[in-house]
mmCIF file of C-alpha atoms in Angstrom:
data_model
loop_
_atom_site.group_PDB
_atom_site.id
_atom_site.type_symbol
_atom_site.label_atom_id
_atom_site.label_comp_id
_atom_site.label_asym_id
_atom_site.label_seq_id
_atom_site.Cartn_x
_atom_site.Cartn_y
_atom_site.Cartn_z
ATOM 1 C CA MET X 163 113.358 97.689 108.307
ATOM 2 C CA THR X 164 110.814 94.798 108.148
ATOM 3 C CA MET X 165 108.919 93.456 111.156
ATOM 4 C CA PRO X 166 106.907 90.039 110.998
ATOM 5 C CA VAL X 167 103.612 90.238 111.358
ATOM 6 C CA GLN X 168 101.492 87.561 113.166
ATOM 7 C CA LEU X 169 98.010 87.828 114.129
ATOM 8 C CA GLU X 170 96.036 85.616 116.121
ATOM 9 C CA LEU X 171 92.704 85.067 115.457
ATOM 10 C CA HIS X 172 89.636 83.972 118.267
ATOM 11 C CA LEU X 173 87.694 82.223 115.827
ATOM 12 C CA GLN X 174 84.625 79.594 117.092
ATOM 13 C CA ARG X 175 83.944 76.523 115.840
ATOM 14 C CA PHE X 176 81.145 74.381 114.676
ATOM 15 C CA ARG X 177 81.086 70.570 114.733
ATOM 16 C CA CYS X 178 79.133 69.090 111.684
ATOM 17 C CA PRO X 179 77.192 66.172 113.211
ATOM 18 C CA ASN X 180 76.552 64.406 109.570
ATOM 19 C CA ARG X 181 79.195 61.518 109.696
ATOM 20 C CA ARG X 182 78.517 60.881 105.513
ATOM 21 C CA TYR X 183 80.977 64.622 105.133
ATOM 22 C CA LEU X 184 84.521 64.140 105.236
ATOM 23 C CA ARG X 185 85.119 67.559 106.830
ATOM 24 C CA GLN X 186 83.294 67.518 110.879
ATOM 25 C CA THR X 187 84.166 70.481 112.027
ATOM 26 C CA PHE X 188 84.027 73.839 110.636
ATOM 27 C CA VAL X 189 85.355 77.491 111.703
ATOM 28 C CA GLU X 190 83.381 80.672 110.441
ATOM 29 C CA PRO X 191 84.607 82.662 107.516
ATOM 30 C CA LEU X 192 86.578 86.004 107.568
ATOM 31 C CA PRO X 193 85.032 87.237 104.012
ATOM 32 C CA THR X 194 85.986 91.128 105.278
ATOM 33 C CA LEU X 195 89.628 90.244 106.477
ATOM 34 C CA ALA X 196 90.890 87.330 104.161
ATOM 35 C CA LEU X 197 89.745 84.545 102.282
ATOM 36 C CA PRO X 198 90.081 81.263 102.469
ATOM 37 C CA HIS X 199 93.651 79.844 102.864
ATOM 38 C CA ALA X 200 95.221 82.705 101.814
ATOM 39 C CA HIS X 201 98.400 84.162 102.929
ATOM 40 C CA ARG X 202 97.395 87.759 102.796
ATOM 41 C CA THR X 203 95.094 90.017 104.034
ATOM 42 C CA THR X 204 92.286 91.271 101.234
ATOM 43 C CA ARG X 205 93.219 94.840 101.756
ATOM 44 C CA LEU X 206 97.381 94.382 101.020
ATOM 45 C CA ALA X 207 95.987 91.727 98.564
ATOM 46 C CA ARG X 208 93.922 95.098 97.331
ATOM 47 C CA THR X 209 96.578 97.554 97.687
ATOM 48 C CA GLN X 210 99.189 95.063 95.736
ATOM 49 C CA GLN X 211 96.962 94.980 93.204
ATOM 50 C CA ARG X 212 96.459 99.325 92.385
ATOM 51 C CA PHE X 213 100.343 99.352 92.479
ATOM 52 C CA ALA X 214 100.729 96.123 90.379
ATOM 53 C CA LEU X 215 98.077 97.703 87.631
ATOM 54 C CA ALA X 216 99.587 101.350 87.615
ATOM 55 C CA LEU X 217 103.534 100.566 88.083
ATOM 56 C CA GLY X 218 103.925 96.928 86.269
ATOM 57 C CA GLY X 219 105.801 93.650 88.182
ATOM 58 C CA GLU X 220 109.217 95.101 88.446
ATOM 59 C CA ALA X 221 108.220 98.911 89.777
ATOM 60 C CA GLY X 222 105.833 97.829 91.449
ATOM 61 C CA VAL X 223 108.156 95.507 93.405
ATOM 62 C CA TRP X 224 110.752 97.822 93.540
ATOM 63 C CA THR X 225 108.045 101.311 95.584
ATOM 64 C CA LEU X 226 106.381 98.514 97.726
ATOM 65 C CA ASN X 227 109.823 97.781 99.406
ATOM 66 C CA HIS X 228 110.488 101.028 99.827
ATOM 67 C CA LEU X 229 106.665 100.975 101.448
ATOM 68 C CA GLY X 230 107.519 98.295 103.979
ATOM 69 C CA ILE X 231 105.990 95.960 101.417
ATOM 70 C CA THR X 232 107.522 92.636 101.165
ATOM 71 C CA THR X 233 106.689 91.321 97.230
ATOM 72 C CA SER X 234 107.936 89.382 94.061
ATOM 73 C CA SER X 235 106.616 90.886 90.404
ATOM 74 C CA ASP X 236 105.152 87.165 90.370
ATOM 75 C CA THR X 237 103.121 87.947 92.387
ATOM 76 C CA LEU X 238 102.606 91.662 91.670
ATOM 77 C CA LEU X 239 102.017 89.966 87.762
ATOM 78 C CA ARG X 240 99.422 87.296 89.218
ATOM 79 C CA LEU X 241 97.295 90.457 90.812
ATOM 80 C CA ILE X 242 97.797 91.447 87.343
ATOM 81 C CA ARG X 243 95.895 88.299 85.106
ATOM 82 C CA ALA X 244 93.792 87.850 87.944
ATOM 83 C CA PHE X 245 91.757 91.289 87.508
ATOM 84 C CA GLU X 246 88.833 91.565 86.696
ATOM 85 C CA PRO X 247 87.634 95.108 86.292
ATOM 86 C CA ALA X 248 83.593 96.702 86.301
ATOM 87 C CA VAL X 249 81.103 96.502 84.091
ATOM 88 C CA ALA X 250 79.909 98.920 82.603
ATOM 89 C CA GLU X 251 75.996 99.555 82.780
ATOM 90 C CA ALA X 252 74.519 99.636 79.005
ATOM 91 C CA VAL X 253 73.970 102.789 77.575
ATOM 92 C CA THR X 254 69.878 103.533 77.380
ATOM 93 C CA HIS X 255 69.569 107.092 76.510
ATOM 94 C CA GLY X 256 71.747 108.992 74.514
ATOM 95 C CA GLY X 257 72.110 113.011 74.146
ATOM 96 C CA ILE X 258 74.268 115.236 72.235
ATOM 97 C CA ASP X 259 76.720 117.057 74.211
ATOM 98 C CA ASP X 260 75.948 120.543 74.251
ATOM 99 C CA TRP X 261 79.450 121.838 74.463
ATOM 100 C CA ALA X 262 80.768 120.199 71.637
ATOM 101 C CA TYR X 263 77.800 121.677 69.421
ATOM 102 C CA HIS X 264 78.108 124.929 69.965
ATOM 103 C CA LYS X 265 81.112 124.810 69.854
ATOM 104 C CA ARG X 266 81.343 123.365 66.490
ATOM 105 C CA TYR X 267 78.403 124.978 65.061
ATOM 106 C CA GLY X 268 78.814 128.720 67.076
ATOM 107 C CA ASP X 269 75.562 129.840 68.662
#
């Protein structure tokens, strides 16, 4: 059984005194909770992306639906395409693996 949840946030609203800009009011950002104009929290998006990367579209939807997280395969495929893996650091010093060396050549 799914149950809709609605978050009610009380945020500060700021006014810009400069009339040249189209936007006159601004709300404090919440980068740890949700990105601007997002329809889901960053935590939910990260969870959906992990399932999408592990299981793919249809299997990910099936598993997430059983966990009570309603989504579509298109959303999961979009999250897979948006995934940016961490960049590995360049190796500056290389060494011989002692275990492999001793296994091949003996002691």
